[in-house]
Each structure stands twice: as C-alpha cells, then as structure tokens.
C-alpha cells in the first residue's frame, strides 16, 4: 500500500519512462512480496503456482534482457504498529466494526497468512537455486530496499509501496513492461523535489495526515490536496517538529507565529486610521458617481465630455487601497484555514506521529549481518527438478527458457577473463549471425555451436509441434502478464546443432572482440559488393532492386497528356498513328483512358 490518499497519482506527472539500457550492469533491489501479491491477484486459479512462474521468468528477463544484477528482499518481523494495521485492514475487509479492534501487544507480531508465507518460501528456494542473493529485512522489505539504495549498494528499487521514498529511496521502479520500447516506469526523488517542491520530511508529514501502512486512516477530513497545501506552508526542517506540537494539542506557539506573520502587512491599529475611499457605482473606480457623470475618471478611457464606462460583470478595482485590503483578507483566510487544519489534527486522539516518524527516519541497520552481495552460477539440474515438481515442466522446456540467462552469465564470465570457453560445458561461441533491432534497441544474434553426436537432455529445445505448452495450459496466456522470455532458436547444419540468442552488443564486444571485428569486416565487405552490383542492375531494369519507385512511376497515369488533348480538341478526334493503332488493337480496351474508351464504344 504505502502512503494513502492516491499518493501515486500525485507523483505520476513526474514519472520517467526509461529504456532497455536503464538497468544495464546495475544492481537493483526487488521487493519480493510485491511480485507475489501482483501475480497471485492477476492469475490466481488460471495457471499452476503463478508466483513461481513469475519469479522465474522475471528473474531470467532481468539477467538476459535488461542486463541487471537483481537482489531480492523479503519482509521480516512486523512491528506492533504494522501488526495493528494488519488487524484493522482485515476487520475493514470483513465488514467488522473497527471499534472492537484489539490492540497488538508489544513483542507479539501479527504475521501474514500461511498461504503467503508458503509462496514466499517457495520463491526464496527458487531464487537461491538461481544463484541470486536474497536478504531478509528486520522489518519492512521496502525499508531495506530504500536503505540499500540510499547507501549506494543498489541503483534502484522495484516496489509498489510508495513509502519507499519515506524510508530514503532515491529511485523507485513501480512498473515493468518487458515488451515495450520503454519498459520501466521510474520515479526519481530529485524530480519529485524539483516538481512538487517536497522533500523527504515533508513526504513523511503528508503520510501522517492522509494515512500509511502503520496508520490506515490518518487524520479524518484531510485529503491529499489539503495535506500538500498545509505541508508546503512549513520548511522541510521544521514540519515534523510542528506536527509533533500540534498533535500534542499545543496551538499557542502556532497562533503566536500566525500573529507574527500577519504583522508583515500593517494593520489598521499600527498604521494611521484610513478612511474608506468611495468608489463610483458606474465604473467601479475611486471617486463619486456625481463627479463621473459629466467627466470620465483617470482610470477610464472614455473621451472628454462623456461619462465613465460601465463596469463589466465581476469587476474588481486594482487601486492601491483595494489591493492592500484584498491582501489582508487573503492572509486572514489562510490563517483561519491553517488554524482549522491544526485543530482537526489536535482533535485526533490516535495521531501517533512520533512512533511512525521514528520508524521512517530510523537509521539503524535493517538487516542482520554484512551486506555480502554475490551472484553465483545457477544450479541447472536442481532447478530442472524443482520446476518439474512444482510446475510439471519438462526438463527440455525449463532448460530452453533458462538458456538466455545462462548465455548472459557466460558472456560476463568470459569478459572478466574466465578460462571457461563452453556454455554449460557443451556450447561454444560460434559466430555473430546478424544485428537485430528490438523495440528500438540493437542486439547481436549469436550462434552457439554444439556437435549433434554430443546432444543429450542437458540443454534440449523442443520442436515447434511439441504440445508441452498445451499440456501446461499456457498457450493462450498473455505474454505481457507472464513476462515470458524469448526462447532461443535451433537449427542443424553440417552435423552440428546451433542455438541462436539475442545478446547485448557491448557485452559481446567485451567477451569476444575478435569475433565482433570479424563480423564487422564481413558486413562491410558484403555492403561494398552490393554497392558495386547496384549500378549493373539499374541498366538492365527500369529501377534498381531495393530502390523504392516514386508514386508517379509506380502508379502509371492513364490520362491523356496535355499536348494530345490540345490536338484532339482541334481535330475533334484523338490523334492515333497507324503503328500505335495496331499495337493498341492488340491491348485490352481497359488500358485506354476513360474518354478514349467512351469514343471507341459509342461512336
């Protein structure tokens, strides 16, 4: 949930749509509970164990398609405030009166339901087999994600909880859409500060007023717009201190500050007593109506010896006395509005701003132990057995879907001077097939070679007519919803088996610079040869192959040229020579223009 009151809608105008390379070679912290809840809500009952499927496919995509280094974070022991909020959320969903809400005792944590804990445990087991680091937070997972981001250990956080900004996150990715040109909906704290003019302490103050994960209701009667307006009237350094005073019922200091602010504009007691300036009822400007009947005032643009111009509907005078009076009235309205909001906050008995503020600003470690972030090679055989047990997948299908991730890890190892030259102990880097553009991003299509006689079930690609997916019941599912990675293509040539995968161009350059140089030389040679053959083709044909014709050449006009029309109008009949007439007699009549066809048919 995070901050209530449609907080994401407030931040939506300042979101960035980032491209494929945004997470390339970067570390990203993932709130695992966000993925589990999202998939269980969207596909529950449609496929088998959607949480395992989503975790597997999205992790493969983060490695192979986006080139990221993911770190997964799970929730720890909930605080008493969080436990109380969970009880209140359950009562609200069940329609039970919140007046009978029990109080969570100190030291007793209300955990999530057993079904969620089971899903989380299964996902953690799969991630450990994939060789991805998994951290368990002391409390909230988004709090540890934000701390990792704030300390520079990761470059971004993937979570839907908006209170990650309150915990100190600098970059939050809310949505991922792999099959699009800009797959990430990203929010930067710097954009929020410059766009909304709100900093971290002010965002915490807004959450206290509209509600958050620890206090669902906030202050009744205060919405997101009122909260933003009220918080902006204080600086970031003083807002939390002022809320603490107001929440305790102390409004004297606030009223004293209001009186000091009102002293900026001289009041009627401090300045000489001002007399009310009369205004004309016709034009609305200073002066009497009698004086304006004969002559126009200096504010009106009427000609001499004519009265003033009648004022329009809704007219407001801008003279200095009226302007000063309007400013005093506006300031008085703002002061009364502030006092009204402060009284509403002070009247809230359960305004626990101190405890929640300390939790958001807690600078203690959210993780027991050192941050040892390391990525190991996946345990392929154990992953195959794991997914065969939970998902009923064939080993060949599992290895097929894992291959893009394995190839990315292999290229990283080779780029870091690894001596291993075989992918999975079987496939070797053969060649670069071509350059492919996918969603505006250029990739190399790589051929991985393996002798046919050595093929086994280690990495096997099922044939196209295999009914593996039909047996699993996933043939008609949405690709965007499931985030399925692209499967490698297979072809056999000269007794060898080849797999084709799409890889990042920079990664391939770092791993196999000689292969890239050879590919670029061959590509340039082919282009030079094609340029040499192009003029020869243009002599024998009307237009070179591959060159798009102009629209006038492509659609030949059937109308008679202008000079022929002039001769036809003089003689009264179309001018057709003997040679051309014989040729046209052989052609179908539909090739003539409409006027010629009419004369041939009816004359």
Tab-separated table of C-alpha atoms in Angstrom, residues 57-272:
chain	number	residue	atom	x	y	z
A	57	UNK	CA	10.546	-15.586	-15.841
A	58	UNK	CA	11.145	-12.085	-14.448
A	59	UNK	CA	14.485	-13.086	-12.956
A	60	UNK	CA	15.575	-14.527	-16.317
A	61	UNK	CA	14.450	-11.288	-18.016
A	62	UNK	CA	16.343	-9.104	-15.541
A	63	UNK	CA	19.528	-11.002	-16.392
A	64	UNK	CA	19.204	-11.658	-20.126
A	65	UNK	CA	17.028	-8.846	-21.492
A	66	UNK	CA	17.931	-5.943	-19.182
A	67	UNK	CA	21.433	-6.959	-18.066
A	68	UNK	CA	20.765	-6.203	-14.370
A	69	UNK	CA	22.081	-7.704	-11.144
A	70	UNK	CA	18.952	-8.319	-9.014
A	71	UNK	CA	18.940	-8.507	-5.200
A	72	UNK	CA	15.741	-9.825	-3.616
A	73	UNK	CA	14.461	-8.650	-0.230
A	74	UNK	CA	11.820	-10.328	1.936
A	75	UNK	CA	9.812	-8.990	4.891
A	76	UNK	CA	10.950	-9.624	8.436
A	77	UNK	CA	9.138	-9.414	11.766
A	78	UNK	CA	6.338	-6.865	11.702
A	79	UNK	CA	6.347	-4.051	14.275
A	80	UNK	CA	3.401	-3.600	16.689
A	81	UNK	CA	2.146	-0.685	14.594
A	82	UNK	CA	2.277	-2.807	11.437
A	83	UNK	CA	0.513	-5.660	13.238
A	84	UNK	CA	-2.211	-3.286	14.390
A	85	UNK	CA	-2.644	-2.024	10.822
A	86	UNK	CA	-2.942	-5.602	9.529
A	87	UNK	CA	-5.681	-6.331	12.034
A	88	UNK	CA	-7.503	-3.129	11.046
A	89	UNK	CA	-7.218	-3.988	7.350
A	90	UNK	CA	-8.647	-7.461	7.998
A	91	UNK	CA	-11.552	-6.019	10.031
A	92	UNK	CA	-12.272	-3.432	7.332
A	93	UNK	CA	-12.279	-6.052	4.552
A	94	UNK	CA	-14.546	-8.320	6.610
A	95	UNK	CA	-17.023	-5.527	7.375
A	96	UNK	CA	-16.409	-5.710	11.137
A	97	UNK	CA	-16.782	-2.601	13.262
A	98	UNK	CA	-13.356	-1.107	13.975
A	99	UNK	CA	-14.475	-0.029	17.457
A	100	UNK	CA	-13.922	-3.613	18.645
A	101	UNK	CA	-10.417	-3.678	17.172
A	102	UNK	CA	-7.968	-5.486	19.503
A	103	UNK	CA	-4.625	-3.898	20.338
A	104	UNK	CA	-1.445	-5.692	19.286
A	105	UNK	CA	0.727	-6.216	22.359
A	106	UNK	CA	4.403	-5.333	22.498
A	107	UNK	CA	6.588	-8.215	21.341
A	108	UNK	CA	3.722	-10.006	19.581
A	109	UNK	CA	3.781	-9.813	15.770
A	110	UNK	CA	0.827	-10.466	13.505
A	111	UNK	CA	2.376	-12.280	10.559
A	112	UNK	CA	0.951	-12.675	7.084
A	113	UNK	CA	-1.346	-15.574	6.322
A	114	UNK	CA	0.118	-19.038	5.882
A	115	UNK	CA	-0.622	-19.126	2.151
A	116	UNK	CA	1.541	-16.065	1.557
A	117	UNK	CA	4.338	-17.426	3.739
A	118	UNK	CA	4.281	-20.646	1.721
A	119	UNK	CA	4.529	-18.716	-1.575
A	120	UNK	CA	7.384	-16.621	-0.242
A	121	UNK	CA	9.303	-19.692	0.949
A	122	UNK	CA	8.954	-21.409	-2.433
A	123	UNK	CA	10.142	-18.304	-4.290
A	124	UNK	CA	13.165	-17.926	-1.999
A	125	UNK	CA	14.125	-21.556	-2.662
A	126	UNK	CA	13.959	-20.961	-6.422
A	127	UNK	CA	15.993	-17.735	-6.215
A	128	UNK	CA	18.714	-19.437	-4.184
A	129	UNK	CA	18.951	-22.151	-6.835
A	130	UNK	CA	19.279	-19.423	-9.484
A	131	UNK	CA	22.275	-18.029	-7.585
A	132	UNK	CA	20.656	-14.673	-6.747
A	133	UNK	CA	21.288	-13.039	-3.317
A	134	UNK	CA	18.236	-12.936	-1.042
A	135	UNK	CA	18.175	-10.694	2.063
A	136	UNK	CA	15.653	-10.802	4.895
A	137	UNK	CA	14.893	-7.433	6.442
A	138	UNK	CA	14.336	-6.820	10.136
A	139	UNK	CA	11.007	-5.195	9.371
A	140	UNK	CA	9.645	-3.929	6.062
A	141	UNK	CA	11.214	-5.135	2.806
A	142	UNK	CA	10.839	-1.718	1.180
A	143	UNK	CA	12.727	-0.190	4.128
A	144	UNK	CA	15.758	-2.391	3.416
A	145	UNK	CA	15.449	-1.729	-0.333
A	146	UNK	CA	15.463	2.018	0.357
A	147	UNK	CA	18.451	1.708	2.682
A	148	UNK	CA	20.432	-0.232	0.067
A	149	UNK	CA	19.565	2.458	-2.489
A	150	UNK	CA	20.376	5.321	-0.108
A	151	UNK	CA	23.779	3.835	0.762
A	152	UNK	CA	24.665	3.257	-2.895
A	153	UNK	CA	24.697	-0.548	-2.744
A	154	UNK	CA	21.963	-0.736	-5.394
A	155	UNK	CA	20.989	1.735	-8.106
A	156	UNK	CA	17.192	1.376	-7.932
A	157	UNK	CA	14.327	-0.355	-6.096
A	158	UNK	CA	11.483	-2.346	-7.655
A	159	UNK	CA	8.413	-1.981	-5.435
A	160	UNK	CA	4.878	-0.616	-5.500
A	161	UNK	CA	4.992	0.693	-1.910
A	162	UNK	CA	5.207	4.468	-2.141
A	163	UNK	CA	6.606	4.732	1.381
A	164	UNK	CA	9.969	3.642	-0.059
A	165	UNK	CA	10.591	7.382	-0.592
A	166	UNK	CA	9.831	7.962	3.080
A	167	UNK	CA	12.481	5.409	4.030
A	168	UNK	CA	15.008	7.308	1.903
A	169	UNK	CA	14.951	5.696	-1.564
A	170	UNK	CA	16.326	7.778	-4.424
A	171	UNK	CA	14.997	5.787	-7.409
A	172	UNK	CA	11.881	3.580	-7.419
A	173	UNK	CA	10.636	1.446	-10.332
A	174	UNK	CA	6.899	0.933	-9.954
A	175	UNK	CA	6.022	-0.994	-13.139
A	176	UNK	CA	7.874	-3.223	-15.595
A	177	UNK	CA	6.636	-3.988	-19.124
A	178	UNK	CA	9.299	-6.067	-20.909
A	179	UNK	CA	7.579	-5.982	-24.315
A	180	UNK	CA	7.715	-2.234	-24.927
A	181	UNK	CA	10.213	0.405	-26.041
A	182	UNK	CA	10.378	1.935	-22.558
A	183	UNK	CA	9.722	-0.904	-20.122
A	184	UNK	CA	10.295	0.906	-16.801
A	185	UNK	CA	8.052	3.414	-15.025
A	186	UNK	CA	10.644	5.091	-12.848
A	187	UNK	CA	10.390	7.773	-10.138
A	188	UNK	CA	13.402	9.821	-9.021
A	189	UNK	CA	13.393	11.697	-5.746
A	190	UNK	CA	15.196	14.611	-7.406
A	191	UNK	CA	12.305	15.016	-9.886
A	192	UNK	CA	9.773	14.994	-7.036
A	193	UNK	CA	11.716	17.653	-5.134
A	194	UNK	CA	12.033	19.934	-8.155
A	195	UNK	CA	8.498	19.343	-9.440
A	196	UNK	CA	6.401	19.287	-6.271
A	197	UNK	CA	8.775	21.201	-4.036
A	198	UNK	CA	8.523	18.451	-1.403
A	199	UNK	CA	11.415	16.747	0.353
A	200	UNK	CA	11.624	13.615	2.479
A	201	UNK	CA	10.401	15.063	5.807
A	202	UNK	CA	7.504	16.770	4.054
A	203	UNK	CA	6.508	13.489	2.394
A	204	UNK	CA	6.540	11.835	5.829
A	205	UNK	CA	4.265	14.610	7.120
A	206	UNK	CA	1.838	14.005	4.239
A	207	UNK	CA	1.707	10.291	5.093
A	208	UNK	CA	0.893	11.129	8.713
A	209	UNK	CA	-2.062	13.234	7.590
A	210	UNK	CA	-3.577	11.032	4.854
A	211	UNK	CA	-2.632	7.575	6.197
A	212	UNK	CA	0.098	4.990	5.665
A	213	UNK	CA	0.947	1.348	6.355
A	214	UNK	CA	1.082	1.975	10.119
A	215	UNK	CA	-1.977	4.209	10.444
A	216	UNK	CA	-4.552	3.482	7.753
A	217	UNK	CA	-6.912	6.386	8.433
A	218	UNK	CA	-4.535	9.275	9.127
A	219	UNK	CA	-6.480	12.393	10.145
A	220	UNK	CA	-10.147	12.166	9.073
A	221	UNK	CA	-11.235	15.032	6.859
A	222	UNK	CA	-7.771	15.739	5.442
A	223	UNK	CA	-7.139	14.626	1.858
A	224	UNK	CA	-4.038	14.651	-0.278
A	225	UNK	CA	-4.576	18.191	-1.637
A	226	UNK	CA	-5.166	19.668	1.821
A	227	UNK	CA	-2.144	17.813	3.197
A	228	UNK	CA	0.150	19.048	0.417
A	229	UNK	CA	-1.010	22.647	0.837
A	230	UNK	CA	-0.591	22.517	4.614
A	231	UNK	CA	2.847	20.864	4.477
A	232	UNK	CA	4.161	23.362	1.929
A	233	UNK	CA	3.483	26.187	4.391
A	234	UNK	CA	6.396	24.879	6.507
A	235	UNK	CA	10.001	24.173	5.644
A	236	UNK	CA	11.353	20.638	5.452
A	237	UNK	CA	13.373	21.074	8.641
A	238	UNK	CA	10.504	22.249	10.858
A	239	UNK	CA	7.453	20.381	9.542
A	240	UNK	CA	7.850	17.238	11.696
A	241	UNK	CA	8.542	19.287	14.823
A	242	UNK	CA	5.454	21.425	14.195
A	243	UNK	CA	3.267	18.356	13.660
A	244	UNK	CA	4.539	16.935	16.937
A	245	UNK	CA	3.498	20.122	18.735
A	246	UNK	CA	0.105	20.324	17.015
A	247	UNK	CA	-0.589	16.645	17.612
A	248	UNK	CA	0.033	17.212	21.322
A	249	UNK	CA	-2.649	19.910	21.397
A	250	UNK	CA	-0.260	22.842	21.766
A	251	UNK	CA	-1.576	25.544	19.433
A	252	UNK	CA	-0.339	28.610	21.314
A	253	UNK	CA	3.046	28.744	19.586
A	254	UNK	CA	1.377	28.270	16.227
A	255	UNK	CA	-1.084	31.099	16.881
A	256	UNK	CA	1.828	33.275	18.012
A	257	UNK	CA	3.622	32.572	14.704
A	258	UNK	CA	0.444	33.415	12.832
A	259	UNK	CA	0.286	36.768	14.569
A	260	UNK	CA	3.911	37.403	13.650
A	261	UNK	CA	3.172	36.595	10.016
A	262	UNK	CA	0.204	38.933	9.981
A	263	UNK	CA	2.425	41.762	11.224
A	264	UNK	CA	4.211	41.771	7.868
A	265	UNK	CA	1.250	43.715	6.447
A	266	UNK	CA	0.492	46.839	8.510
A	267	UNK	CA	-2.845	46.547	10.232
A	268	UNK	CA	-5.355	49.278	10.942
A	269	UNK	CA	-4.119	49.622	14.549
A	270	UNK	CA	-0.447	50.178	13.647
A	271	UNK	CA	-0.971	52.443	10.643
A	272	UNK	CA	-2.853	55.768	10.631
